Coordinates of C-alpha atoms in Angstrom, one line a residue:
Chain X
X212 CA -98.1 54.2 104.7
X213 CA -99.5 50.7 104.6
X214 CA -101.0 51.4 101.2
X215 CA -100.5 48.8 98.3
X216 CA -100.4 49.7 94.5
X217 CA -103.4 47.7 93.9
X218 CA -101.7 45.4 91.5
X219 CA -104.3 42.5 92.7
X220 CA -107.3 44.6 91.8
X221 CA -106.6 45.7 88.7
X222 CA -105.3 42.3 87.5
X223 CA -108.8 41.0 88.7
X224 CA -110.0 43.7 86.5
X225 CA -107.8 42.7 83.7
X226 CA -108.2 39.3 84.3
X227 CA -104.7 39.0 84.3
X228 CA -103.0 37.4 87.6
X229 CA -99.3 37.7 86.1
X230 CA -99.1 34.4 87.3
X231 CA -97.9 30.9 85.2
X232 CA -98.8 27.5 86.4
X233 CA -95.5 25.2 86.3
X234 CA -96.4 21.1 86.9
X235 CA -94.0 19.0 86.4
X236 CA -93.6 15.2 88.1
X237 CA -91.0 15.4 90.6
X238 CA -89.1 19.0 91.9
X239 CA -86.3 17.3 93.4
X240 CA -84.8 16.1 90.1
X241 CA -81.8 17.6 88.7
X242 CA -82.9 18.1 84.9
X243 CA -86.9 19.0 86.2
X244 CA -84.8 22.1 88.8
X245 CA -82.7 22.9 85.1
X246 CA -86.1 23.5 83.6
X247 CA -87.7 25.3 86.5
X248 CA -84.4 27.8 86.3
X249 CA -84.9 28.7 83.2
X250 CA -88.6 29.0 83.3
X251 CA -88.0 31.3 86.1
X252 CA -85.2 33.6 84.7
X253 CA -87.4 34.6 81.3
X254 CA -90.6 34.8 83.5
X255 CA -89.0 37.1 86.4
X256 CA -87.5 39.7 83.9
X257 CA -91.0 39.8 81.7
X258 CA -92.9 40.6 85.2
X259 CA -94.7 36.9 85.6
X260 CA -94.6 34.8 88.8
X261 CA -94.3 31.0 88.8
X262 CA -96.6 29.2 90.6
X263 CA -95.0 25.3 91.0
X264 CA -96.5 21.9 91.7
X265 CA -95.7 18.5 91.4
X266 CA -97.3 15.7 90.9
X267 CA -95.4 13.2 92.1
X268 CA -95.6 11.3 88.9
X269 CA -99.5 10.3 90.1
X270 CA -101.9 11.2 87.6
X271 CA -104.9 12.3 90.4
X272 CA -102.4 14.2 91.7
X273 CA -101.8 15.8 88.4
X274 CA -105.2 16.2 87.8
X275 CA -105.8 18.2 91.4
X276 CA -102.6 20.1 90.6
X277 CA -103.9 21.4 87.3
X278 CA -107.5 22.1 89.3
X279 CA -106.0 24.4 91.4
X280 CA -103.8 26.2 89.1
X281 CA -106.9 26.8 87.3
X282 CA -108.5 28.1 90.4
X283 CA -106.1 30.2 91.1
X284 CA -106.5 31.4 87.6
X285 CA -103.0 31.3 86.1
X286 CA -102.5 33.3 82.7
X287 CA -100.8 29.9 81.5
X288 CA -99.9 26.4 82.2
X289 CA -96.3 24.8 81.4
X290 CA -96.5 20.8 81.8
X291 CA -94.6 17.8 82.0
X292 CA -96.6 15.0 82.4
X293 CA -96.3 12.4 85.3
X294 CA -95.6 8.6 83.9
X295 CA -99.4 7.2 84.3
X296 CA -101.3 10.9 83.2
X297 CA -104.0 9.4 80.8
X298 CA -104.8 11.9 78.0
X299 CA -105.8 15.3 78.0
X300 CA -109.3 15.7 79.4
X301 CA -108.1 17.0 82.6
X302 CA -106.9 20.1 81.1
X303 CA -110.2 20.9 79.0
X304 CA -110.7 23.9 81.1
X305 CA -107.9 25.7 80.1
X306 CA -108.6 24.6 76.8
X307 CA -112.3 25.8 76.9
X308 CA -111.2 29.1 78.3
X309 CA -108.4 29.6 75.5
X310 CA -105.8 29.6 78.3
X311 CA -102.8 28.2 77.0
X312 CA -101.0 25.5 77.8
X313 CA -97.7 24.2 76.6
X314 CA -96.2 20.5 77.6
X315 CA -92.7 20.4 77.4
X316 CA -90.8 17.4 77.7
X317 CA -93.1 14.9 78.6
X318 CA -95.9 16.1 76.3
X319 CA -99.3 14.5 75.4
X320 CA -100.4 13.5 72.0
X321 CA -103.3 16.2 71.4
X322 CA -103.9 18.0 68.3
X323 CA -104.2 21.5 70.0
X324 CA -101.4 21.2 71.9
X325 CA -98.1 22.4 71.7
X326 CA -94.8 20.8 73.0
X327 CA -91.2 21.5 73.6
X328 CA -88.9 18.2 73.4
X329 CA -85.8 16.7 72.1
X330 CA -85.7 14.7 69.1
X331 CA -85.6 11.7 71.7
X332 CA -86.2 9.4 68.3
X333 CA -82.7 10.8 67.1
X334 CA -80.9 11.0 70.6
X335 CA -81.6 7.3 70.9
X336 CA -80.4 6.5 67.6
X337 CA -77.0 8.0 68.0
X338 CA -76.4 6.8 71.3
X339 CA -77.3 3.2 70.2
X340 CA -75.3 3.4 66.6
X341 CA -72.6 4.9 68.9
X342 CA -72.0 1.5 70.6
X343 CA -72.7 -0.1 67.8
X344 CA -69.8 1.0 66.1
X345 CA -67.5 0.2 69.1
X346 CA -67.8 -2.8 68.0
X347 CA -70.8 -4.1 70.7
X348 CA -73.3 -6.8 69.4
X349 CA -75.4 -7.1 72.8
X350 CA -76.9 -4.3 73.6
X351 CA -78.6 -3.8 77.2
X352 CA -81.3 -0.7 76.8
X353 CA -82.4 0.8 80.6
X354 CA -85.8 2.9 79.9
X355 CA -88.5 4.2 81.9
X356 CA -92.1 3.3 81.1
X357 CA -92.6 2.8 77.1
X358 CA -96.3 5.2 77.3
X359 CA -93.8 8.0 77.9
X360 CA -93.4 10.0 74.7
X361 CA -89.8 10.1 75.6
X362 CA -89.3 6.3 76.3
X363 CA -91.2 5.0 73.2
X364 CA -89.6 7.5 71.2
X365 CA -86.0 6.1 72.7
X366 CA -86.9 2.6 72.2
X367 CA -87.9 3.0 68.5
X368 CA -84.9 4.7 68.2
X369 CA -82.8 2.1 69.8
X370 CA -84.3 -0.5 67.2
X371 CA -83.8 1.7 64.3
X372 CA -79.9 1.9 64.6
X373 CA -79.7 -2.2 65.6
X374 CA -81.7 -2.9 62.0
X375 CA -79.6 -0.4 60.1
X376 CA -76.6 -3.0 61.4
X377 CA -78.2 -5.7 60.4
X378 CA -78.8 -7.2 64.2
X379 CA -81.8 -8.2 65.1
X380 CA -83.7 -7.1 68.1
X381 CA -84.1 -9.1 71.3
X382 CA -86.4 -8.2 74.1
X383 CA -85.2 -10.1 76.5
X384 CA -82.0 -6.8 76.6
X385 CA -84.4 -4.1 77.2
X386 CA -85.2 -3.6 81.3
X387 CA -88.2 -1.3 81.8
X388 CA -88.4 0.2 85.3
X389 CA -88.1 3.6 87.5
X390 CA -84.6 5.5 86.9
X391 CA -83.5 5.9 90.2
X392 CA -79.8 6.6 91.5
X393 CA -79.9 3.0 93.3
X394 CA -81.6 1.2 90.3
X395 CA -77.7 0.1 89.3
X396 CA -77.5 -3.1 91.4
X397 CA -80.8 -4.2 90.2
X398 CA -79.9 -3.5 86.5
X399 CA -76.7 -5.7 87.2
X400 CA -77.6 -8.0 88.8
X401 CA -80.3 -8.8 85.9
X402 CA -77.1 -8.5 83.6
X403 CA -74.9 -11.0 85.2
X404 CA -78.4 -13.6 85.2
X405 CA -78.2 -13.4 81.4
X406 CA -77.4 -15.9 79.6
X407 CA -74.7 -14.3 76.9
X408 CA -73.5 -11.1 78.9
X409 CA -74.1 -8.2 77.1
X410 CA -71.3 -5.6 75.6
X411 CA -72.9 -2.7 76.1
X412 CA -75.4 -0.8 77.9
X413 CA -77.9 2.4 77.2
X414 CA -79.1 3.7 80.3
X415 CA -81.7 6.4 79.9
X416 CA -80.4 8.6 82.8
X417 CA -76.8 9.7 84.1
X418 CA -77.2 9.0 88.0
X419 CA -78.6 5.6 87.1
X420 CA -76.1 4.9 84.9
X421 CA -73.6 6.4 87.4
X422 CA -74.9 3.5 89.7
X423 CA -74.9 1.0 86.9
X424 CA -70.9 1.5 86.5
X425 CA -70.5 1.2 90.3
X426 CA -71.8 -1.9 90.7
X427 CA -70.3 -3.1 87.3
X428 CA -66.9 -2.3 88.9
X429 CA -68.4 -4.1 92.1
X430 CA -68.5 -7.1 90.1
X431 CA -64.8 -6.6 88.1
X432 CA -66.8 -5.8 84.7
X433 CA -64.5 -3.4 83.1
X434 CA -66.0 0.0 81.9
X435 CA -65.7 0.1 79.3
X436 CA -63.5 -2.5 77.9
X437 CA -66.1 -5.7 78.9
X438 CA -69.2 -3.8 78.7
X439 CA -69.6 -0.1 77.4
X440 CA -71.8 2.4 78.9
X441 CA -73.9 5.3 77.6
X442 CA -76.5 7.7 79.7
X443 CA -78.3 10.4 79.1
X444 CA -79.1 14.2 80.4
X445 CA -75.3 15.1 80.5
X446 CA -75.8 15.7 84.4
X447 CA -73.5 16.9 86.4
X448 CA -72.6 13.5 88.0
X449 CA -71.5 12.5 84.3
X450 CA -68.4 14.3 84.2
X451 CA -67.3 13.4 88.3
X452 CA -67.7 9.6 88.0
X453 CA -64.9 7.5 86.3
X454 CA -64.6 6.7 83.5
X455 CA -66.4 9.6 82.8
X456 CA -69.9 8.6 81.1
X457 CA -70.8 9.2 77.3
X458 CA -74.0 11.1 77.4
X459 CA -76.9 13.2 75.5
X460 CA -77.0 17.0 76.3
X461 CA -80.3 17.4 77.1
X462 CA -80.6 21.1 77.5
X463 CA -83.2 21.4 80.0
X464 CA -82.2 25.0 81.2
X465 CA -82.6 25.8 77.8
X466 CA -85.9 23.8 77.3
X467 CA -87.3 25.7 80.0
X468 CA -86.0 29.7 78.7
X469 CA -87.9 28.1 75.2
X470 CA -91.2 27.1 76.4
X471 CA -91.7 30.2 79.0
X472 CA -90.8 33.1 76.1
X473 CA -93.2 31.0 73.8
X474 CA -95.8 31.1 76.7
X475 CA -95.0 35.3 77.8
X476 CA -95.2 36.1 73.4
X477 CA -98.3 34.9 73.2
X478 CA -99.5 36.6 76.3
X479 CA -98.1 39.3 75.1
X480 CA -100.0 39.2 71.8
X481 CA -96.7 38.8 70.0
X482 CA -96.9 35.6 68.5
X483 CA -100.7 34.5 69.3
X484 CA -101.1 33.0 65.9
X485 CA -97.9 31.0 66.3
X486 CA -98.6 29.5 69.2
X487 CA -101.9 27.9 68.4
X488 CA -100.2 26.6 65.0
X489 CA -97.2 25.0 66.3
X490 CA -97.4 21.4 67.1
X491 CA -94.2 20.7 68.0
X492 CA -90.8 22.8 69.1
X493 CA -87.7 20.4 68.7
X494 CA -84.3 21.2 70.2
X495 CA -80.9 20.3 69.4
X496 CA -79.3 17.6 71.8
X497 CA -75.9 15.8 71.3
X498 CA -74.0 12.6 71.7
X499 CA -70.8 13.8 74.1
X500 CA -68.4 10.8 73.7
X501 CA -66.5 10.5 76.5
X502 CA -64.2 7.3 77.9
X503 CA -67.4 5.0 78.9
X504 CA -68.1 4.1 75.9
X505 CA -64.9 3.9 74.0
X506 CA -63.9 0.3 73.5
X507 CA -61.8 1.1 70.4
X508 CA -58.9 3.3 72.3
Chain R
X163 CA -120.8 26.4 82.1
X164 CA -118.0 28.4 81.5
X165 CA -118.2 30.0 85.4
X166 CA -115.7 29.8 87.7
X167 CA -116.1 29.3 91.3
X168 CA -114.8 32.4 92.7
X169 CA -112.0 31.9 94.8
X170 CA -110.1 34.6 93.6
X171 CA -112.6 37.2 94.9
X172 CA -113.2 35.4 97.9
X173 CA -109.7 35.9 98.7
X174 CA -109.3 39.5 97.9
X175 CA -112.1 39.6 100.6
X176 CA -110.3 37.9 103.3
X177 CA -107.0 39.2 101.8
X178 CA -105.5 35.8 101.5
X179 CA -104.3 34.5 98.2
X180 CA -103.4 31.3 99.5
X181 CA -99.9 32.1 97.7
X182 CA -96.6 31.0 99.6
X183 CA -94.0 32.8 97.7
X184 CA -90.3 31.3 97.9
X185 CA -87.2 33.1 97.2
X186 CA -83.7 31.0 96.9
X187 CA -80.4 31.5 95.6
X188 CA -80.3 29.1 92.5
X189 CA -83.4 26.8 92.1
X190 CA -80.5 24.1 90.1
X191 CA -79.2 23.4 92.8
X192 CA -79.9 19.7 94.0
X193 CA -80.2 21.1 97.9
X194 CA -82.3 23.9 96.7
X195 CA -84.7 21.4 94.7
X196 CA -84.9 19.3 97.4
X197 CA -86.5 22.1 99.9
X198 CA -88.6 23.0 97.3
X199 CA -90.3 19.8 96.8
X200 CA -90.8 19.2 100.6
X201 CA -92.2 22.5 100.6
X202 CA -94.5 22.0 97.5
X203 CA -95.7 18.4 98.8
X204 CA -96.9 19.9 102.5
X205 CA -98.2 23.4 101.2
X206 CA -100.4 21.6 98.3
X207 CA -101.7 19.4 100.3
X208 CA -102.9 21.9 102.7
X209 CA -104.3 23.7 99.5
X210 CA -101.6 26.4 99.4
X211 CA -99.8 26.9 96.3
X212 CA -95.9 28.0 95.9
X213 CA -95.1 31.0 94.0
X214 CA -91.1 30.9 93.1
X215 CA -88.3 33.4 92.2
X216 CA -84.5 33.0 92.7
X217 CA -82.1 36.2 93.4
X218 CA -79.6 34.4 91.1
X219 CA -77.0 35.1 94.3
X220 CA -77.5 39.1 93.0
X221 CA -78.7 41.2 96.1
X222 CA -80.4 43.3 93.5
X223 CA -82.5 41.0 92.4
X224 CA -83.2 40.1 95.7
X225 CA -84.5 43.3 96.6
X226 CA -86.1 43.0 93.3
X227 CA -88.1 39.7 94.1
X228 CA -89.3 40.5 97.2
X229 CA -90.9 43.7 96.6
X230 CA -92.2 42.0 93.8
X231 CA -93.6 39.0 96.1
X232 CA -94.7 41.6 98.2
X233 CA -97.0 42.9 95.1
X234 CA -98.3 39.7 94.2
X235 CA -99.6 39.4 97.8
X236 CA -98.4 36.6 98.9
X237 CA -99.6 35.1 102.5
X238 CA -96.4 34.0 103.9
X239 CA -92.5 34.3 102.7
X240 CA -90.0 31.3 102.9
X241 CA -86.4 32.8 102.4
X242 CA -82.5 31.6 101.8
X243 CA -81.0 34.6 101.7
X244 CA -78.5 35.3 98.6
X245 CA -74.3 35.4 99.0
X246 CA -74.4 39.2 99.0
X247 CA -77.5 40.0 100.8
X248 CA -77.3 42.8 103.2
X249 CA -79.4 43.3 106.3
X250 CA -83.2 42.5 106.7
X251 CA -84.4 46.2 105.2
X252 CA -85.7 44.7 102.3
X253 CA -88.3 42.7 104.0
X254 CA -89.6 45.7 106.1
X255 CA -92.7 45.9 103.9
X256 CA -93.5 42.5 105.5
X257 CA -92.3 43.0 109.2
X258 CA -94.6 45.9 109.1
X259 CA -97.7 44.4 107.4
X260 CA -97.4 41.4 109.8
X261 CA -96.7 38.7 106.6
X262 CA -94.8 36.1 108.6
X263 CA -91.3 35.5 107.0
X264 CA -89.2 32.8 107.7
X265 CA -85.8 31.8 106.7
X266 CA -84.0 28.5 106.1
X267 CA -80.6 27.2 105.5
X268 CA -78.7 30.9 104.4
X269 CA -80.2 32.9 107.5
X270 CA -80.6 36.8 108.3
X271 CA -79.2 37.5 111.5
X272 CA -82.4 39.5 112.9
X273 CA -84.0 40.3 116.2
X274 CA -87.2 38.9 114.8
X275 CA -86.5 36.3 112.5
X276 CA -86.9 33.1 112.6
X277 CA -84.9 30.6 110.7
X278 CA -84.7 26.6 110.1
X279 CA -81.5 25.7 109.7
X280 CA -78.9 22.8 110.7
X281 CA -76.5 23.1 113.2
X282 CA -73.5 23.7 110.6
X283 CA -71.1 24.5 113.6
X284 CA -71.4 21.3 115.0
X285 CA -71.8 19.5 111.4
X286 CA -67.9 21.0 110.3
X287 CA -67.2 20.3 113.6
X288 CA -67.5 16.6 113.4
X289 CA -66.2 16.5 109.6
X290 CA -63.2 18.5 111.1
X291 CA -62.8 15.9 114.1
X292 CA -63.7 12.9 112.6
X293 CA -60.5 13.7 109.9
X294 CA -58.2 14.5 112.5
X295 CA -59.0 11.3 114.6
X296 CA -58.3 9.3 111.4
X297 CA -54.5 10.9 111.9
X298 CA -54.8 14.6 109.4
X299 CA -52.7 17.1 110.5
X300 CA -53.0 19.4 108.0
X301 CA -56.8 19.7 107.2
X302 CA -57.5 22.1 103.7
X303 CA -61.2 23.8 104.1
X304 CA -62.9 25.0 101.0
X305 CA -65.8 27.4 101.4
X306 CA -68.2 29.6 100.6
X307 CA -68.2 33.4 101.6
X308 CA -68.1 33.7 105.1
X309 CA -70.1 36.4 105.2
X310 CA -73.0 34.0 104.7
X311 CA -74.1 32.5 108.1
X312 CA -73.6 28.5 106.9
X313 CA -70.2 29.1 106.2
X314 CA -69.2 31.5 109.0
X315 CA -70.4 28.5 111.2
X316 CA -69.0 25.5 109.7
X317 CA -65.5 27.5 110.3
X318 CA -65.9 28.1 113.6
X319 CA -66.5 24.6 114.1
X320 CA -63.8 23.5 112.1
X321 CA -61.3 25.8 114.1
X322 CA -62.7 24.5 117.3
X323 CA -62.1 20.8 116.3
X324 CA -58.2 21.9 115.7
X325 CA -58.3 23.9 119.2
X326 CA -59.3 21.0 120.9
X327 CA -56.0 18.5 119.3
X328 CA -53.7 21.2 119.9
X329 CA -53.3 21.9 116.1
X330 CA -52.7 25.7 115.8
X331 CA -55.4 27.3 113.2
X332 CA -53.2 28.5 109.5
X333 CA -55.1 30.3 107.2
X334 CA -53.3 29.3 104.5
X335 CA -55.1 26.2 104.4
X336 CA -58.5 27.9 104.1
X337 CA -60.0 28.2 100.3
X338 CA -63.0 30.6 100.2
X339 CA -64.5 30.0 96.9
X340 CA -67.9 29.2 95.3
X341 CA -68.4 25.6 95.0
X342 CA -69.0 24.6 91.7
X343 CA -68.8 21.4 90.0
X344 CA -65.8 22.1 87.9
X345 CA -63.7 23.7 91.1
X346 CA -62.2 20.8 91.3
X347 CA -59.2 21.6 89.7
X348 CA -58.8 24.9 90.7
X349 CA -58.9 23.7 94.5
X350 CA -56.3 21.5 93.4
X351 CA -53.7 23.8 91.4
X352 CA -53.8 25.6 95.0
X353 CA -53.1 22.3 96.8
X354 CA -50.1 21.3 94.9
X355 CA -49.1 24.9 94.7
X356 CA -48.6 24.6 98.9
X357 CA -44.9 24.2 100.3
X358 CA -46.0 21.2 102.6
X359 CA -49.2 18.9 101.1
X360 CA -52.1 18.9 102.9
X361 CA -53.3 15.2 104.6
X362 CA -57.0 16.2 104.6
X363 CA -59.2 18.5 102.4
X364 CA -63.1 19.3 103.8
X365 CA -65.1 20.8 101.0
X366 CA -68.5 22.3 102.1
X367 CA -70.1 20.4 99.0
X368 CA -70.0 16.9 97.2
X369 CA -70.3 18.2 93.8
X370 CA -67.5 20.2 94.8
X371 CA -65.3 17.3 96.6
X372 CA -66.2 14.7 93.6
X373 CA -64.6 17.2 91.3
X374 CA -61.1 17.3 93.7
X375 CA -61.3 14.0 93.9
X376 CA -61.5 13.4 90.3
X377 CA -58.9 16.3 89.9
X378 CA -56.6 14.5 93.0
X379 CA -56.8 11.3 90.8
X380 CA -55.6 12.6 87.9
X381 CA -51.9 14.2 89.9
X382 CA -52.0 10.7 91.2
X383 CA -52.4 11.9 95.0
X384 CA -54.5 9.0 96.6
X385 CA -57.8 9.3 98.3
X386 CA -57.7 8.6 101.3
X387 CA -54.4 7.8 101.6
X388 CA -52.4 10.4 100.5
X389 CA -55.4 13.3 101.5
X390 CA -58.8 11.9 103.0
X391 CA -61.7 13.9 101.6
X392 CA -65.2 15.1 103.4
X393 CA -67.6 16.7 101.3
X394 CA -71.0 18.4 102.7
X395 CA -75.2 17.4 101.7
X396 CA -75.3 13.9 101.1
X397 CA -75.8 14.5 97.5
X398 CA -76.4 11.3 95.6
X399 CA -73.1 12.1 93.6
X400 CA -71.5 11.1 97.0
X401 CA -72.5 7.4 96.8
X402 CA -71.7 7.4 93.1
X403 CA -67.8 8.5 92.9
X404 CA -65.4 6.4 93.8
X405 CA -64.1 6.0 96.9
X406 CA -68.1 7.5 98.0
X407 CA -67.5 10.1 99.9
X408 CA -68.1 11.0 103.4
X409 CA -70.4 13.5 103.7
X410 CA -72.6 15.7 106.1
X411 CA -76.3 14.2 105.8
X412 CA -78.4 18.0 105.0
X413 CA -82.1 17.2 105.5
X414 CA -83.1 19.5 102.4
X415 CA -86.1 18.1 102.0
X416 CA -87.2 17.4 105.8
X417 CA -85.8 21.0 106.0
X418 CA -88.5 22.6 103.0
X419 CA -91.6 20.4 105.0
X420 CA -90.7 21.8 108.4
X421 CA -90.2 25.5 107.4
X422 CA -93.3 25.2 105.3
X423 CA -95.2 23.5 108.2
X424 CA -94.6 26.3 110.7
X425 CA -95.7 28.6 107.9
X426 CA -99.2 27.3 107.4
X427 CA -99.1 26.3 111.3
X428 CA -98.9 30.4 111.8
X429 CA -101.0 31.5 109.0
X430 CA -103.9 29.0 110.4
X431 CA -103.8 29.9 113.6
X432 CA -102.5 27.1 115.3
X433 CA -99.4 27.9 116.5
X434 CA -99.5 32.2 116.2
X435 CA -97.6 32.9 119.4
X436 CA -94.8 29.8 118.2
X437 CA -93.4 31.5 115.3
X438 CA -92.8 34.6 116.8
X439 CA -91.1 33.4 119.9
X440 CA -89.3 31.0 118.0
X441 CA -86.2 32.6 116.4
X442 CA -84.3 29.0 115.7
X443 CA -85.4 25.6 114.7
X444 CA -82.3 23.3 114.1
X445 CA -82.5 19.9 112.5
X446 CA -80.6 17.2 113.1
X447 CA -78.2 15.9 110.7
X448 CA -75.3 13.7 111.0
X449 CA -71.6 12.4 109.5
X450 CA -71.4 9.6 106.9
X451 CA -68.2 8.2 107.3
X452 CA -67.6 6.1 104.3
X453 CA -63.9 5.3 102.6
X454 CA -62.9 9.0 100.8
X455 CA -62.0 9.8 104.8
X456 CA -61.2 6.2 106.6
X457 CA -57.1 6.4 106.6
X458 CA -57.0 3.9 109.1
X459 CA -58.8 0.6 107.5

């Protein structure tokens, strides 16, 4: 009666706390809660808490995050990074202590790191040779900021497909900012100050393309007959708005199941070597076509 | 070098981990996600970190995840109770050790309890009202298990709304479902399955009403017109779909900083006696009327 199985002590013993350090920028976004489920599903049934923080895409606040998780001496660390995170130094604790840590999405450039992505380079490519072969010319690329590994890998994408067609690439198309839901009227009203409008537009999330099409339709620019519209995620919000919004699947449930059982094996001791020699874990994402982007119906 | 200030002792000492643990239904869910991040933004920054599990709506794994929260020690316990969850016995290990729970949004009904939660009565009260004054007559409500206290609420209120314009209560017109994004057309087979159409359809989420809507659209039934729509959370999808949607505004994440707050209010001593006497907190929240619902313009 009132008597504990001392899991506490003997996992002080053990060194072990059973718990995994989860930071990712923002909670409240609906690919980042994707992640976090599947995290959470692979780490509950293997016996491992997750312990969560944000960092509110601020990189002290990353850095204070990833203090405390080490304090409170998680087993692991699973990271996205937040958009101004400079390097790795901050983590060189875990690093030091051979405590591993695995980025996943947003990952750093580090030799002894490991990351779990998308082939953003490839996602972008498709998506932009997509349009391309709708027959747009002018093509208006929405991306978050280029020091992103996702955003620079999008971008070179993006370029990649307009010199395989032979069309040169203009900077004065590609709009650089946060991704927000209510980013749309800004986006077109940028748009509709250009000189030539443009015939299509790569947005590099769903709801902000969502909002993009709204205020589009505000302005009687027909989706996708004037200007044709591609996001990305394949959120939920993709498949409600209309026309419904060609998309990459971006399996983030998935990304999370991948990067926590790669986490738990090498705990484990099942996979120790394969974790320290793996640089990079890709995962397949589409292009869904749907009516958006399809000027040739 | 290489030492560790030794917090994690120190806490076995005072038998405080600084751990919040946090059991929800689904962690993707965009309500759910919001909680969580007010939660995580006012327990880190009064140095507590947030250990996470979801009962994947399984009453099982409820029973599972709290024992196993229990285990990990965790200071305080921030609840929303899964669809199936029976009674408060599974959280006797913390009544009787004195670990202050508290639950939010899905509620135990509980003599010592306390729970954060909106008043959803008057909330499907107002949605219910608010379609009525705008001329429906025949007002379809899809929602969740009413076993659950959210939903057991919001159809009280809805009844009482009818009560009060002298519109007799017909169960056929109730839909008790689970909400998904793709109920849509479900929701809607059963509409135009009915002998007389419905003029109004109040769905307890805006995933949930975008997908009818869409679903509507394509049986070309107008909204509003034809049926005036109300969904439930404010969800961003709400302001997205075409016509947006009028919604109940659900303060997820004001709801996540104030059940937190109390928490680490209790656990540092400033407010003991408050928690326990307090067995409700209700937040405010409030109709968007916007043009799914307005018949009349």
């Amino acid at each position: 009666m009132g008597y504990q199985s001392n899991i506490f002590a003997s996992n002080l013993r053990s060194k072990k706390t059973k718990n995994i350090g989860v930071l990712v920028p923002r909670l409240n976004s609906n690919f980042q809660s994707s992640v976090i489920a599947g995290m959470e599903k692979v780490a509950n049934n293997a016996g491992f808490n997750l312990i969560i923080s944000q960092s509110l895409e601020n990189f002290e606040k990353e850095c204070s995050n990833v203090e405390s998780l080490f304090k409170s001496r998680v087993d692991g660390l699973l990271v996205s990074m937040a958009k101004n995170s400079n390097g790795t130094k901050h983590f060189d604790r875990f690093f030091n202590k051979g405590i591993p840590v695995i980025f996943f999405d947003r990952v750093a450039d580090c030799d002894i790191c490991t990351g779990v992505v998308i082939d953003n380079f490839n996602a972008s490519y498709q998506a932009t040779n997509h349009l391309l072969e709708q027959g747009c010319k002018r093509i208006v690329h929405v991306l978050g900021n280029t020091e992103i590994n996702i955003y620079a890998e999008r971008l070179k994408g993006y370029k990649n497909a307009l010199t395989e067609h032979n069309i040169s690439y203009d900077q004065t198309l590609i709009i650089i900012m946060d991704l927000g839901e209510d980013a749309g009227e800004f986006i077109v009203d940028q748009i509709l100050g250009m000189e030539t409008l443009p015939d299509g537009l790569f947005v590099s999330n769903d709801a902000c393309a969502a909002s993009c099409i709204k205020h589009l339709k505000l302005h009687n620019i027909r989706v996708p007959e004037d200007i044709a519209v591609v996001g990305f995620n394949n959120d939920p919000i993709s498949r409600l708005v209309e026309p419904n919004i060609t998309t990459v699947n971006y399996p983030g449930y998935e990304m999370g199941e991948i990067a926590m059982r790669n986490l738990i094996n090498h705990l484990e001791g099942k996979d120790e070597n394969t974790l320290s020699t793996t640089k990079k874990i890709t995962l397949r994402s589409e292009l869904l076509v749907r009516a958006s982007s399809l000027k040739n119906n």
